[in-house]
CSV table of C-alpha atoms in Angstrom, one decimal:
chain,number,residue,atom,x,y,z
A,1,UNK,CA,1.8,30.2,-13.3
A,2,UNK,CA,5.1,28.7,-14.5
A,3,UNK,CA,5.8,25.0,-14.5
A,4,UNK,CA,8.2,25.0,-11.5
A,5,UNK,CA,5.7,26.9,-9.3
A,6,UNK,CA,2.9,24.4,-10.4
A,7,UNK,CA,5.1,21.4,-9.5
A,8,UNK,CA,6.0,22.9,-6.1
A,9,UNK,CA,2.4,23.6,-5.2
A,10,UNK,CA,1.5,20.1,-6.3
A,11,UNK,CA,4.0,18.6,-3.9
A,12,UNK,CA,2.8,20.9,-1.1
A,13,UNK,CA,-0.8,19.8,-1.6
A,14,UNK,CA,0.1,16.1,-1.8
A,15,UNK,CA,1.9,16.4,1.6
A,16,UNK,CA,-0.5,18.8,3.4
A,17,UNK,CA,-4.3,18.3,3.4
A,18,UNK,CA,-4.6,21.5,5.4
A,19,UNK,CA,-2.9,23.6,2.7
A,20,UNK,CA,-5.1,21.9,0.1
A,21,UNK,CA,-8.2,22.9,2.0
A,22,UNK,CA,-7.0,26.4,2.7
A,23,UNK,CA,-6.0,27.2,-0.9
A,24,UNK,CA,-9.0,25.5,-2.7
A,25,UNK,CA,-11.8,26.6,-0.2
A,26,UNK,CA,-13.2,29.1,-2.7
A,27,UNK,CA,-13.7,26.5,-5.4
A,28,UNK,CA,-16.2,24.6,-3.3
A,29,UNK,CA,-17.7,27.2,-1.0
A,30,UNK,CA,-18.4,30.8,-1.9
A,31,UNK,CA,-18.3,31.8,1.8
A,32,UNK,CA,-15.0,33.4,3.1
A,33,UNK,CA,-12.5,30.9,4.5
A,34,UNK,CA,-12.0,31.5,8.2
A,35,UNK,CA,-8.9,29.8,9.4
A,36,UNK,CA,-8.6,28.5,12.9
A,37,UNK,CA,-7.4,25.7,15.1
A,38,UNK,CA,-10.5,23.6,14.5
A,39,UNK,CA,-9.8,23.5,10.7
A,40,UNK,CA,-6.2,22.4,11.4
A,41,UNK,CA,-7.3,19.7,13.8
A,42,UNK,CA,-9.9,18.4,11.3
A,43,UNK,CA,-7.3,18.3,8.5
A,44,UNK,CA,-4.7,16.6,10.7
A,45,UNK,CA,-7.2,14.0,11.9
A,46,UNK,CA,-8.3,13.3,8.3
A,47,UNK,CA,-4.7,13.0,7.0
A,48,UNK,CA,-3.9,10.7,10.0
A,49,UNK,CA,-6.9,8.4,9.3
A,50,UNK,CA,-5.8,8.1,5.6
A,51,UNK,CA,-2.1,7.4,6.4
A,52,UNK,CA,-2.3,3.9,4.8
A,53,UNK,CA,-2.8,5.5,1.4
A,54,UNK,CA,-0.9,8.8,1.6
A,55,UNK,CA,2.3,9.8,3.1
A,56,UNK,CA,1.9,11.1,6.6
A,57,UNK,CA,4.2,13.1,8.8
A,58,UNK,CA,2.7,14.0,12.2
A,59,UNK,CA,2.2,17.8,12.6
A,60,UNK,CA,2.3,19.5,15.9
A,61,UNK,CA,-1.3,20.7,16.6
A,62,UNK,CA,-1.8,22.5,19.9
A,63,UNK,CA,-5.2,21.5,21.2
A,64,UNK,CA,-7.0,24.3,23.0
A,65,UNK,CA,-8.0,24.1,26.7
A,66,UNK,CA,-11.6,24.8,27.0
A,67,UNK,CA,-12.6,24.3,30.6
A,68,UNK,CA,-11.6,22.0,33.4
A,69,UNK,CA,-14.5,19.5,32.7
A,70,UNK,CA,-14.1,19.4,28.9
A,71,UNK,CA,-11.1,17.6,27.5
A,72,UNK,CA,-10.0,17.5,23.9
A,73,UNK,CA,-8.4,14.2,23.0
A,74,UNK,CA,-5.7,13.8,20.4
A,75,UNK,CA,-7.0,10.9,18.3
A,76,UNK,CA,-3.7,10.1,16.5
A,77,UNK,CA,-2.8,7.2,18.7
A,78,UNK,CA,-3.4,4.0,16.6
A,79,UNK,CA,-7.2,4.7,16.4
A,80,UNK,CA,-9.2,3.0,13.6
A,81,UNK,CA,-12.6,4.4,14.3
A,82,UNK,CA,-13.4,8.0,14.8
A,83,UNK,CA,-16.5,9.9,16.0
A,84,UNK,CA,-16.3,13.7,15.9
A,85,UNK,CA,-18.9,15.3,18.0
A,86,UNK,CA,-19.1,18.9,16.8
A,87,UNK,CA,-22.1,21.2,16.5
A,88,UNK,CA,-23.5,21.8,13.1
A,89,UNK,CA,-22.0,24.4,10.8
A,90,UNK,CA,-18.4,23.8,12.0
A,91,UNK,CA,-17.1,22.7,8.5
A,92,UNK,CA,-16.7,19.0,9.5
A,93,UNK,CA,-18.7,17.7,6.5
A,94,UNK,CA,-17.1,20.1,4.1
A,95,UNK,CA,-13.6,19.0,5.0
A,96,UNK,CA,-14.2,15.3,5.5
A,97,UNK,CA,-16.8,14.7,2.8
A,98,UNK,CA,-16.1,17.2,0.1
A,99,UNK,CA,-12.4,18.1,0.3
A,100,UNK,CA,-11.3,14.8,1.8
A,101,UNK,CA,-12.2,12.4,-1.1
A,102,UNK,CA,-11.0,14.9,-3.7
A,103,UNK,CA,-7.6,15.1,-1.9
A,104,UNK,CA,-7.4,11.4,-1.6
A,105,UNK,CA,-8.3,10.8,-5.3
A,106,UNK,CA,-5.6,13.3,-6.3
A,107,UNK,CA,-3.0,12.0,-3.9
A,108,UNK,CA,-3.5,8.3,-4.5
A,109,UNK,CA,-6.2,7.3,-7.0
A,110,UNK,CA,-8.1,4.6,-5.2
A,111,UNK,CA,-11.8,3.7,-5.0
A,112,UNK,CA,-13.3,5.4,-2.1
A,113,UNK,CA,-16.7,6.4,-0.8
A,114,UNK,CA,-17.8,9.1,1.6
A,115,UNK,CA,-20.8,8.7,3.7
A,116,UNK,CA,-22.6,11.3,5.9
A,117,UNK,CA,-26.0,11.5,7.5
């Protein structure tokens, strides 16, 4: 990879957590990366929650309509606490607790901790 291409990719990854996750999935998980709206939503929420440390430009994420009694809420409205209720094996921990801290440390080297239970 030439120097210009490397610098362009670096800028892309600094601005887009989603592109970082998509391109580096195979380095952390041997399973095939399956892209979808849920991955984009996780990445957008994570990047929004870290907006104090990294540059953030809101991305249009179309939230799916499931049923009349289930509503998906866009949490990007000055929220400070977040609880994601998603069934197991939906990549929430992989994105928020594996890729998230790495992306933060590469974007803005700060002291950070990631906790999961």
